Coordinates of C-alpha atoms and ligand atoms in Angstrom, one line a residue:
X1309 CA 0.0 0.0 0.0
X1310 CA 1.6 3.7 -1.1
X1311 CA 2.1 5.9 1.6
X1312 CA -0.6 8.3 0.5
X1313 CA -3.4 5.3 0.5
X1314 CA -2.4 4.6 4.5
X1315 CA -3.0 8.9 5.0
X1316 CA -6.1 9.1 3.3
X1317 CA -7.7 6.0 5.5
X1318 CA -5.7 7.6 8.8
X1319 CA -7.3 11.1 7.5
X1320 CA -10.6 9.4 6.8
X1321 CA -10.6 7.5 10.5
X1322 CA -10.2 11.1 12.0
X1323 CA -12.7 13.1 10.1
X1324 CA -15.2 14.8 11.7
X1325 CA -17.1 15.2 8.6
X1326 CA -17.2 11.5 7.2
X1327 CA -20.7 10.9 8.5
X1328 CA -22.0 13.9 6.4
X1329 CA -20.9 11.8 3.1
X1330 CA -24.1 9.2 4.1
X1331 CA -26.7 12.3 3.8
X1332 CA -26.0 12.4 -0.2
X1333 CA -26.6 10.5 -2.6
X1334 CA -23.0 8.9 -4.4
X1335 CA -22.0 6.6 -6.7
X1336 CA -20.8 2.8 -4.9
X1337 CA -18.3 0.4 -6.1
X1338 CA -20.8 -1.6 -8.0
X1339 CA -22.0 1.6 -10.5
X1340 CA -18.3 1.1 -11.6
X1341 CA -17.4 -1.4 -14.2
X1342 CA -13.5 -1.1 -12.7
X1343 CA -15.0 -2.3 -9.2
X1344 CA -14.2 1.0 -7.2
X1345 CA -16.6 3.6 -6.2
X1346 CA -16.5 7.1 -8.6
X1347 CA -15.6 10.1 -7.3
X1348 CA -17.3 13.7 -7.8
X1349 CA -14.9 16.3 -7.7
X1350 CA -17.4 18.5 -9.8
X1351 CA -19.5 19.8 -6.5
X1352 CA -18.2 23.3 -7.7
X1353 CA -20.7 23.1 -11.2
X1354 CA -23.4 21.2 -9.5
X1355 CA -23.6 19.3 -6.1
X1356 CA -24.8 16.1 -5.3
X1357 CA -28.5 15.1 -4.3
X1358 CA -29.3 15.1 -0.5
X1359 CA -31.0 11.5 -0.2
X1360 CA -33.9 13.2 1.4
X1361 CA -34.9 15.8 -1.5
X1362 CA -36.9 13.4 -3.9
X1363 CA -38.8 12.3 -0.7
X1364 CA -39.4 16.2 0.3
X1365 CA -39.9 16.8 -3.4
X1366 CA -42.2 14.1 -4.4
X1367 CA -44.3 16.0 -1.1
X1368 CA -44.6 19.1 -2.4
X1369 CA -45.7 17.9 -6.0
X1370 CA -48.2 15.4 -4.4
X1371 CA -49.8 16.8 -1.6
X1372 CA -49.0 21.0 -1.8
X1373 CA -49.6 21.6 -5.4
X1374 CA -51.9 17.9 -6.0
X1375 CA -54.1 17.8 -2.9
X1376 CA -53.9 21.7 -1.1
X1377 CA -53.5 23.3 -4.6
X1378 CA -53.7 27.4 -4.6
X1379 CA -53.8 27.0 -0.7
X1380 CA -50.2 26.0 -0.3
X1381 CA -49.1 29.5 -1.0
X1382 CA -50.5 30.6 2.7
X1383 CA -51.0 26.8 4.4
X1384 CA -47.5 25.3 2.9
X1385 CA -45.4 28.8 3.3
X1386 CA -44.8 28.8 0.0
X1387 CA -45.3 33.1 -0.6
X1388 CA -42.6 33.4 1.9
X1389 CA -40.1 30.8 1.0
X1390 CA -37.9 33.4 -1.0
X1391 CA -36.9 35.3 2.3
X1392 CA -37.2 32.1 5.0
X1393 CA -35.0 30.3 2.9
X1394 CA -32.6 33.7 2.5
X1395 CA -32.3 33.1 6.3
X1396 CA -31.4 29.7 6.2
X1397 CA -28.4 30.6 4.1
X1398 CA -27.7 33.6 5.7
X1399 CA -25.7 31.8 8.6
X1400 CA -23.6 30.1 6.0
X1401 CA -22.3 33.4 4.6
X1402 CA -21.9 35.0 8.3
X1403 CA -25.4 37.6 7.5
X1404 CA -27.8 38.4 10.5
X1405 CA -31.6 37.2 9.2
X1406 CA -33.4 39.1 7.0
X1407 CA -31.0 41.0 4.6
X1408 CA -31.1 37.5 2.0
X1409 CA -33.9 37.1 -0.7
X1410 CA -33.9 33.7 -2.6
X1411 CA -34.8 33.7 -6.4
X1412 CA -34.1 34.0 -9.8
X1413 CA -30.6 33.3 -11.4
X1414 CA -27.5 34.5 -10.5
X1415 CA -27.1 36.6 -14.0
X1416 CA -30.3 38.3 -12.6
X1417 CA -29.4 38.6 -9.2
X1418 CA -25.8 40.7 -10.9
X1419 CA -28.2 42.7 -12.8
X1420 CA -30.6 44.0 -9.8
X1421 CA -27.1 44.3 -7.8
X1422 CA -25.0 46.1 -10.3
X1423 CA -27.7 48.3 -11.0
X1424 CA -28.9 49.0 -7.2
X1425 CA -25.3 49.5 -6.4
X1426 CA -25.0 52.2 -9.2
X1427 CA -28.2 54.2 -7.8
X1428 CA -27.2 53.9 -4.1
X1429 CA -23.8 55.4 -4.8
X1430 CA -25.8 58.8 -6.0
X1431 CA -25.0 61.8 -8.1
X1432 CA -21.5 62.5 -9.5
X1433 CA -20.2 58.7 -9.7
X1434 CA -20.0 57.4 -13.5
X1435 CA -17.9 54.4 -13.3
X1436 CA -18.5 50.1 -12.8
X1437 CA -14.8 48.7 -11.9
X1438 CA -15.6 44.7 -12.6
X1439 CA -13.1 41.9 -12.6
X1440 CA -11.7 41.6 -15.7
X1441 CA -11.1 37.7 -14.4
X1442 CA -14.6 37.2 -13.9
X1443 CA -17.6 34.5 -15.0
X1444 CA -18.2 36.1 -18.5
X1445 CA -22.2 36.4 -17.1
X1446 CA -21.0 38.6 -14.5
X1447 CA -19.0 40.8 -17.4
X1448 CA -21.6 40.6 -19.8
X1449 CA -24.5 42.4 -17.0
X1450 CA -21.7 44.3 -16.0
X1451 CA -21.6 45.8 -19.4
X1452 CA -25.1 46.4 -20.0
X1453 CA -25.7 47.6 -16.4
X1454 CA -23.0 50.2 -17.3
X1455 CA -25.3 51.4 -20.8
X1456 CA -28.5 51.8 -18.6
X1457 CA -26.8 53.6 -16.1
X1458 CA -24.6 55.9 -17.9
X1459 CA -21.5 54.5 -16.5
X1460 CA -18.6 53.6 -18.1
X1461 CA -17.5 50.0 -17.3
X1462 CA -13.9 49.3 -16.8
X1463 CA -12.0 46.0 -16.1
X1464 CA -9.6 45.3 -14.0
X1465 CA -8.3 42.5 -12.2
X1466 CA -9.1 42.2 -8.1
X1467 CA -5.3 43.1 -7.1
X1468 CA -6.1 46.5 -9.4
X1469 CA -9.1 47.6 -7.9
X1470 CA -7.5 49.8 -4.5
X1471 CA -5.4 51.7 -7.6
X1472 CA -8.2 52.1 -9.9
X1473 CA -10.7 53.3 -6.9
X1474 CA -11.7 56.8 -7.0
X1475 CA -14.0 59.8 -6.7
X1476 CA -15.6 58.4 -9.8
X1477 CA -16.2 55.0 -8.7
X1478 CA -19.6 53.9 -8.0
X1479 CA -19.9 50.1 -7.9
X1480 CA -17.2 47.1 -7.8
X1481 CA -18.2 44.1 -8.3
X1482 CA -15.9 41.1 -7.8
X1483 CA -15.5 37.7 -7.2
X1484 CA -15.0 36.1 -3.9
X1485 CA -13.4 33.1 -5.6
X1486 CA -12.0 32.6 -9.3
X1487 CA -14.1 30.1 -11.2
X1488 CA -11.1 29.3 -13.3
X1489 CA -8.1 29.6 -11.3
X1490 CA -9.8 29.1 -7.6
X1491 CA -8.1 32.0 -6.4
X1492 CA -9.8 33.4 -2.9
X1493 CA -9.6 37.3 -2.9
X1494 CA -9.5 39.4 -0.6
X1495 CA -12.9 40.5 0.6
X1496 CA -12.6 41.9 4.1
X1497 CA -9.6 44.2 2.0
X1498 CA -11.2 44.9 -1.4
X1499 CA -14.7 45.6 0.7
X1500 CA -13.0 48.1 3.3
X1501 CA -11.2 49.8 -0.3
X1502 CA -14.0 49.9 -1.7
X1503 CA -15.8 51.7 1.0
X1504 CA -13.4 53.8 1.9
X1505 CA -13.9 55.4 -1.9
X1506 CA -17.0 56.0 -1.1
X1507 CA -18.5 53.6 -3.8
X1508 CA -20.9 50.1 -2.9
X1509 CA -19.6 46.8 -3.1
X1510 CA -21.0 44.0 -4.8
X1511 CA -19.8 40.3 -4.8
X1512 CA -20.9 37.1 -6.5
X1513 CA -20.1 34.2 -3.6
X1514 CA -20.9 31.4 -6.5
X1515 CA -17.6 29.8 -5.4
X1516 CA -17.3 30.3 -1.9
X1517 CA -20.7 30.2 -0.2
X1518 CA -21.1 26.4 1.5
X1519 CA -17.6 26.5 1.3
X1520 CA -15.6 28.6 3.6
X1521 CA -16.2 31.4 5.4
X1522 CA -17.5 35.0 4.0
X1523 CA -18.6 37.2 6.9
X1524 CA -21.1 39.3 4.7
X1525 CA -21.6 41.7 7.7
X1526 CA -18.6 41.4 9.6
X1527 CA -16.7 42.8 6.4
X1528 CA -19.0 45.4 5.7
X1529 CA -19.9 44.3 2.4
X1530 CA -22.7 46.0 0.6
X1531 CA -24.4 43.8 -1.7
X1532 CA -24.1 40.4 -2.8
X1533 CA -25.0 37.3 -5.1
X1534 CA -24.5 33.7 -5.5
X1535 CA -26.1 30.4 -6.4
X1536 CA -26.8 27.6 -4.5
X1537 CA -26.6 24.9 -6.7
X1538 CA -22.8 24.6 -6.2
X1539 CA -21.5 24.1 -2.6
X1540 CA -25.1 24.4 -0.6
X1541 CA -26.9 21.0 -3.5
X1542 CA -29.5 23.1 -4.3
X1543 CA -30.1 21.1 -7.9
X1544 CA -30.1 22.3 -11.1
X1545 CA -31.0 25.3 -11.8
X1546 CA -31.6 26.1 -8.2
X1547 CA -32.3 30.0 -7.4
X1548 CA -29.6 32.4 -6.6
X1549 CA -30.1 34.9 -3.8
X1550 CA -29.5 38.1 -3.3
X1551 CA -27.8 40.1 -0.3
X1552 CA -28.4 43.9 0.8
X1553 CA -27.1 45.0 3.6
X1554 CA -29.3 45.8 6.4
X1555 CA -28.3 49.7 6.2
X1556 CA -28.7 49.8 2.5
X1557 CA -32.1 48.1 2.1
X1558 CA -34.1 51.2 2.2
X1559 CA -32.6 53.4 -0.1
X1560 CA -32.4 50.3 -2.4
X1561 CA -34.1 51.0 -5.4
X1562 CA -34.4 47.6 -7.7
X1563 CA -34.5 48.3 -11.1
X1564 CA -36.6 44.5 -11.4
X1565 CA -39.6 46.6 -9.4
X1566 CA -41.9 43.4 -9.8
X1567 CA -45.0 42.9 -7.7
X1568 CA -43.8 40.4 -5.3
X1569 CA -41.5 43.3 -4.0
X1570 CA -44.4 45.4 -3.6
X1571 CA -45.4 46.4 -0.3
X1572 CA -48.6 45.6 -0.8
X1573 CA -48.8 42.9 -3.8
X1574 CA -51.8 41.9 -3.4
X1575 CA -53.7 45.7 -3.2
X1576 CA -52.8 45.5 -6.9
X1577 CA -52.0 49.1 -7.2
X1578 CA -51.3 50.6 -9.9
X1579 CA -48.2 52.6 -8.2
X1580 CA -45.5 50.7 -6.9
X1581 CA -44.6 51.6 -3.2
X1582 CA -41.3 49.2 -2.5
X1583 CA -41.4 46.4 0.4
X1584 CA -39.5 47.1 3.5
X1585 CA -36.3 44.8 3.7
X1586 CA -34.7 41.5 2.0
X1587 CA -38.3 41.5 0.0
X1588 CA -37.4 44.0 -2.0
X1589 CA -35.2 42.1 -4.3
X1590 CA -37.5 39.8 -5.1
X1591 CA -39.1 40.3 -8.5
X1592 CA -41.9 37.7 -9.9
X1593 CA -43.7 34.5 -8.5
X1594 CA -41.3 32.1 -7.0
X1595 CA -40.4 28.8 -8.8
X1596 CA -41.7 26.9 -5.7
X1597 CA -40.6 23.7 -7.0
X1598 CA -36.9 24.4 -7.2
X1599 CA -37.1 26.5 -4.1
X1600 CA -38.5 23.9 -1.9
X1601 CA -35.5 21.3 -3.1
X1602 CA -33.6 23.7 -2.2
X1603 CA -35.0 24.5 1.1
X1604 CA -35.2 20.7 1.8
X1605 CA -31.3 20.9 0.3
X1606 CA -30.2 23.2 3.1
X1607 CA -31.0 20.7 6.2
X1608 CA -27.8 18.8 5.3
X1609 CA -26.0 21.5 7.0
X1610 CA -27.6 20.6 10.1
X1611 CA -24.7 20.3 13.0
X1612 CA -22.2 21.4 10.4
X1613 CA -20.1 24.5 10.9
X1614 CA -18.7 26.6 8.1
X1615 CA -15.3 26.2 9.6
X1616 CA -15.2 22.4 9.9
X1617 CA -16.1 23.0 6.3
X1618 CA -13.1 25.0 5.2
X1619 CA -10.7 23.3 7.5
X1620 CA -11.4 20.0 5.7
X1621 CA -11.4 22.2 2.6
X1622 CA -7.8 23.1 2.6
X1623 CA -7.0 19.9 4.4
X1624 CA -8.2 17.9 1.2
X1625 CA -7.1 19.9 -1.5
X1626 CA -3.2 20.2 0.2
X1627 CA -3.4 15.9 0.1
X1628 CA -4.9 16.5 -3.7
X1629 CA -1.8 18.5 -4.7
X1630 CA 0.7 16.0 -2.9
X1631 CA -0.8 13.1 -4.8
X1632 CA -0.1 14.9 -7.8
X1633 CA 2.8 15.5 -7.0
X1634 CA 3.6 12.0 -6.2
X1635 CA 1.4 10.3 -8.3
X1636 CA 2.4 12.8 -11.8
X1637 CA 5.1 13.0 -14.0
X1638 CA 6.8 16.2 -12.8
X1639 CA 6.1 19.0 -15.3
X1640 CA 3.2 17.6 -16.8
X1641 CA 0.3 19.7 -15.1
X1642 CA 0.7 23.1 -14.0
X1643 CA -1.4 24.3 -11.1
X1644 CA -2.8 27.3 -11.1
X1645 CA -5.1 27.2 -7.9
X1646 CA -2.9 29.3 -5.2
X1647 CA -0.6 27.2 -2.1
X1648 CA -1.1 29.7 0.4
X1649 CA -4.1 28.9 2.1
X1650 CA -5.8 32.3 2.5
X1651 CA -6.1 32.3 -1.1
X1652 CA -7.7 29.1 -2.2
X1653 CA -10.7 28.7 -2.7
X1654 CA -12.1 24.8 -2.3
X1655 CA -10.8 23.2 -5.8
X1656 CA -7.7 22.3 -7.6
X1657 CA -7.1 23.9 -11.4
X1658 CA -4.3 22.5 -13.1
X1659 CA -3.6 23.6 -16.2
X1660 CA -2.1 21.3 -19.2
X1661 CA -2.6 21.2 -23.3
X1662 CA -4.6 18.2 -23.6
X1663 CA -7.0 19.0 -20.7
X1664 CA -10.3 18.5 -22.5
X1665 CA -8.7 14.8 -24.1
X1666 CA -7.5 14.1 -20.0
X1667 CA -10.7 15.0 -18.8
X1668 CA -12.7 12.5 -20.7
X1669 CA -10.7 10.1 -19.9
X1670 CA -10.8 10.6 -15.8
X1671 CA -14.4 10.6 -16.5
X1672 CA -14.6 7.3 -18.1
X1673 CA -12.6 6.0 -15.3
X1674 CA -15.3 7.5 -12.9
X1675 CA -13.5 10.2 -11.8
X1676 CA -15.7 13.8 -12.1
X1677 CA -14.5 17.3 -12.5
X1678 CA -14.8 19.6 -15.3
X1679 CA -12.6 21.1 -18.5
X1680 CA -12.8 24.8 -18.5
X1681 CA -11.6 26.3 -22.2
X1682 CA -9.1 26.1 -23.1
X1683 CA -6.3 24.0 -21.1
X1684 CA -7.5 23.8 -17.7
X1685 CA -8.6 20.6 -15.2
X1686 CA -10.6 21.9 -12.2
X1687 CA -11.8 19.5 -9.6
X1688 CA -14.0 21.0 -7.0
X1689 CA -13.7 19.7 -3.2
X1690 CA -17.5 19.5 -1.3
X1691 CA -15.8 18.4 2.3
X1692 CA -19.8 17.8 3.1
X1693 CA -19.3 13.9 1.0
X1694 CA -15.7 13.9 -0.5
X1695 CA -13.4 12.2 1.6
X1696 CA -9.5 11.7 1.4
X1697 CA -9.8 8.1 0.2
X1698 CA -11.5 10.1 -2.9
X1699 CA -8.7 12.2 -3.5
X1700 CA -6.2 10.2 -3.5
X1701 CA -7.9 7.6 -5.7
X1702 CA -8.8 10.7 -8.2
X1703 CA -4.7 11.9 -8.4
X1704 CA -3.7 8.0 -8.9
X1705 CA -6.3 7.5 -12.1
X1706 CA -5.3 11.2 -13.1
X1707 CA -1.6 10.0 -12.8
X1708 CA -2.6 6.9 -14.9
X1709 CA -4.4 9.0 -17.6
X1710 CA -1.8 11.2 -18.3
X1711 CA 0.8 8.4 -18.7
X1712 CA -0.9 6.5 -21.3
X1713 CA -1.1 7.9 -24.7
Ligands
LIG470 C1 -19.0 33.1 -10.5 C2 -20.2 32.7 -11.3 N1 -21.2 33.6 -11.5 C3 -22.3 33.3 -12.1 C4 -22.5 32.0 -12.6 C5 -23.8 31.6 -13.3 O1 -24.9 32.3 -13.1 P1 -26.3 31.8 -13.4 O2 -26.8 31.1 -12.1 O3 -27.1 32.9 -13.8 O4 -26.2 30.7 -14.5 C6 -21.6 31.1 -12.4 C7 -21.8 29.7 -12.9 O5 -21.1 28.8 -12.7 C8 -20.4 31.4 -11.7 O6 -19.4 30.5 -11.5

């Protein structure tokens, strides 16, 4: 037995975590022509299932919408999901109750932020900074947000962004951690810089939330956005959420005014008088369906903290890069992920030519993460249900894969 096979079971035996991994649903040895259980390193694109969603699922297609029909949205809470379920995330990115709305996508959620953030910062400020690294959906809003607005848009990469501050500036809106690269940034910084300029904040958490720690209102952040169908298993297409800081929430001014964020949606005015609070960011009628999986989604977290979460984090994807490096001809990947642990995020990007060809091949060997264009390997770590036994099977069959022509 290698050396790294006896640390992974020694790192399983003493996880604190490993009893998480039975409260999702995973591929066993038998799903696996080569005898050995797969392993999903792709919980950064979309997580795995909770075992207890289809039940909770099947429940609210059955009985809510079958048997209760129209009187689910009062008797099954279904009118307020979008801002109970904002609180049930809010612990998980370090926000008091009620400054989180659940709904619509991400893209949207950037829109309503970008947009808010540009109004909030008032008169005299004509400029969007936005990381020039960023998801291209974040740029392309950006962009737009920028023609409505009459800003001019300007790009620039996180480490930039105190030099490119200024009286000018009226929103910033960066990522908390690289989808490509899985660089964490520097938010308690960037948000303090960003403050101090006198413009509004506005970060998209898609890659950190459910995954280490953010501390939306310790740091003073302003607004934010994220999904949950990465690191909190919301399922496909899950809705995104949307975070407005407590001070902030009445002078925010949506520009996605829809009814639901009406103070009174049901007076069917024709005038639109804004909601008090998180309510205000939401837009149209709910998509109950996906929102209750991913209400039902959240309970995994039950008994789990956010810092058992990162410390298993970093402790996995350190054992991921010595298998590499053990298990890999030396020079053959790159990594591009950061060592230093205050700025990695929770997966591995390693960056070589025939990435796409490599990839396919780790898949048909059962091993799951993704191929971003053009040359790069990311592997996402959920320490909720990947263990170290995972990892260091996933390096060996990567080490295997690259070897063979
Ligand atoms: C950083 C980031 N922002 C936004 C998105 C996508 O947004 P949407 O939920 O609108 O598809 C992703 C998707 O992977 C992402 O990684």
């Amino acid at each position: 037995m290698s050396e790294q096979v006896l640390r992974a079971e020694k790192a399983d035996a003493a996880d604190e975590l490993a009893g998480v991994r039975e409260r999702f649903v995973l591929d066993t040895a038998s799903d696996h022509a080569a005898g050995a259980a797969g392993v999903y390193l792709d919980g950064n694109s979309l997580g795995a299932l909770p075992a207890h969603v289809p039940g909770r699922v099947e429940d609210v297609v059955r009985r809510q919408w079958g048997e209760l029909r129209i009187r689910s949205w009062d008797e099954s809470g279904w009118w307020t999901a979008p801002e109970r379920i904002g609180d049930r995330i809010a612990p998980l990115v370090g926000a008091a109750a009620g400054q989180i709305v659940v709904g619509d996508s991400t893209s949207v959620n950037v829109f309503k932020a970008l947009v808010g953030a540009v109004r909030l910062a008032g008169e005299g400020r004509d400029e969007i900074l936005v990381d020039a690294t960023t998801f291209p959906t974040d740029g392309y809003i950006a962009e737009s947000a920028a023609r409505l607005t009459g800003c001019v848009l300007r790009p620039v990469t996180p480490a930039e962004v105190p030099a490119a501050l200024g009286g000018r500036t009226a929103a910033v809106l960066l990522n908390h951690v690289d989808y490509r690269t899985g660089r964490l940034h520097d938010l308690p910084a960037l948000t303090a810089a960003v403050r101090a300029a006198g413009a509004v904040s506005v970060w998209d958490l898609c890659h950190s939330a459910g995954a280490l720690p953010v501390g939306l209102d310790e740091h003073g952040v302003d607004l934010a956005v994220g999904c949950t169908y990465k690191y909190l298993n919301g399922g496909p297409g899950s809705p995104a959420y949307l975070y407005v800081r407590q001070g902030l929430q009445d002078s925010f001014d949506s520009p996605l005014p829809g009814w639901n964020s009406h103070t009174e949606p049901f007076g069917m005015r024709p005038e639109y008088e804004p909601a008090a609070g998180a309510v205000r960011g939401r837009v149209g009628t709910p998509d109950i369906l996906s929102m209750l999986a991913l209400e039902a989604a959240l309970e995994v977290w039950e008994g789990v903290t956010v810092d058992a979460v990162r410390a298993k984090s970093l402790a996995l994807t350190d054992f991921f890069l010595e298998c590499v490096e053990a298990y890999l001809p030396a020079g053959r990947v790159d990594c591009v992920t950061p060592v230093a642990h205050e700025e990695r995020g929770s997966q591995i990007a390693l960056r070589c030519p025939d990435a796409g060809d490599v990839m396919r091949r780790l898949i048909e060997r059962g091993v799951v993460g993704d191929f971003r264009h053009p040359d790069v390997l990311r592997f996402g770590f959920t320490p909720l249900y990947v263990g170290f036994a995972d990892v260091e099977r996933a390096a060996r069959v990567l080490g295997e894969v690259v070897r063979r022509p």
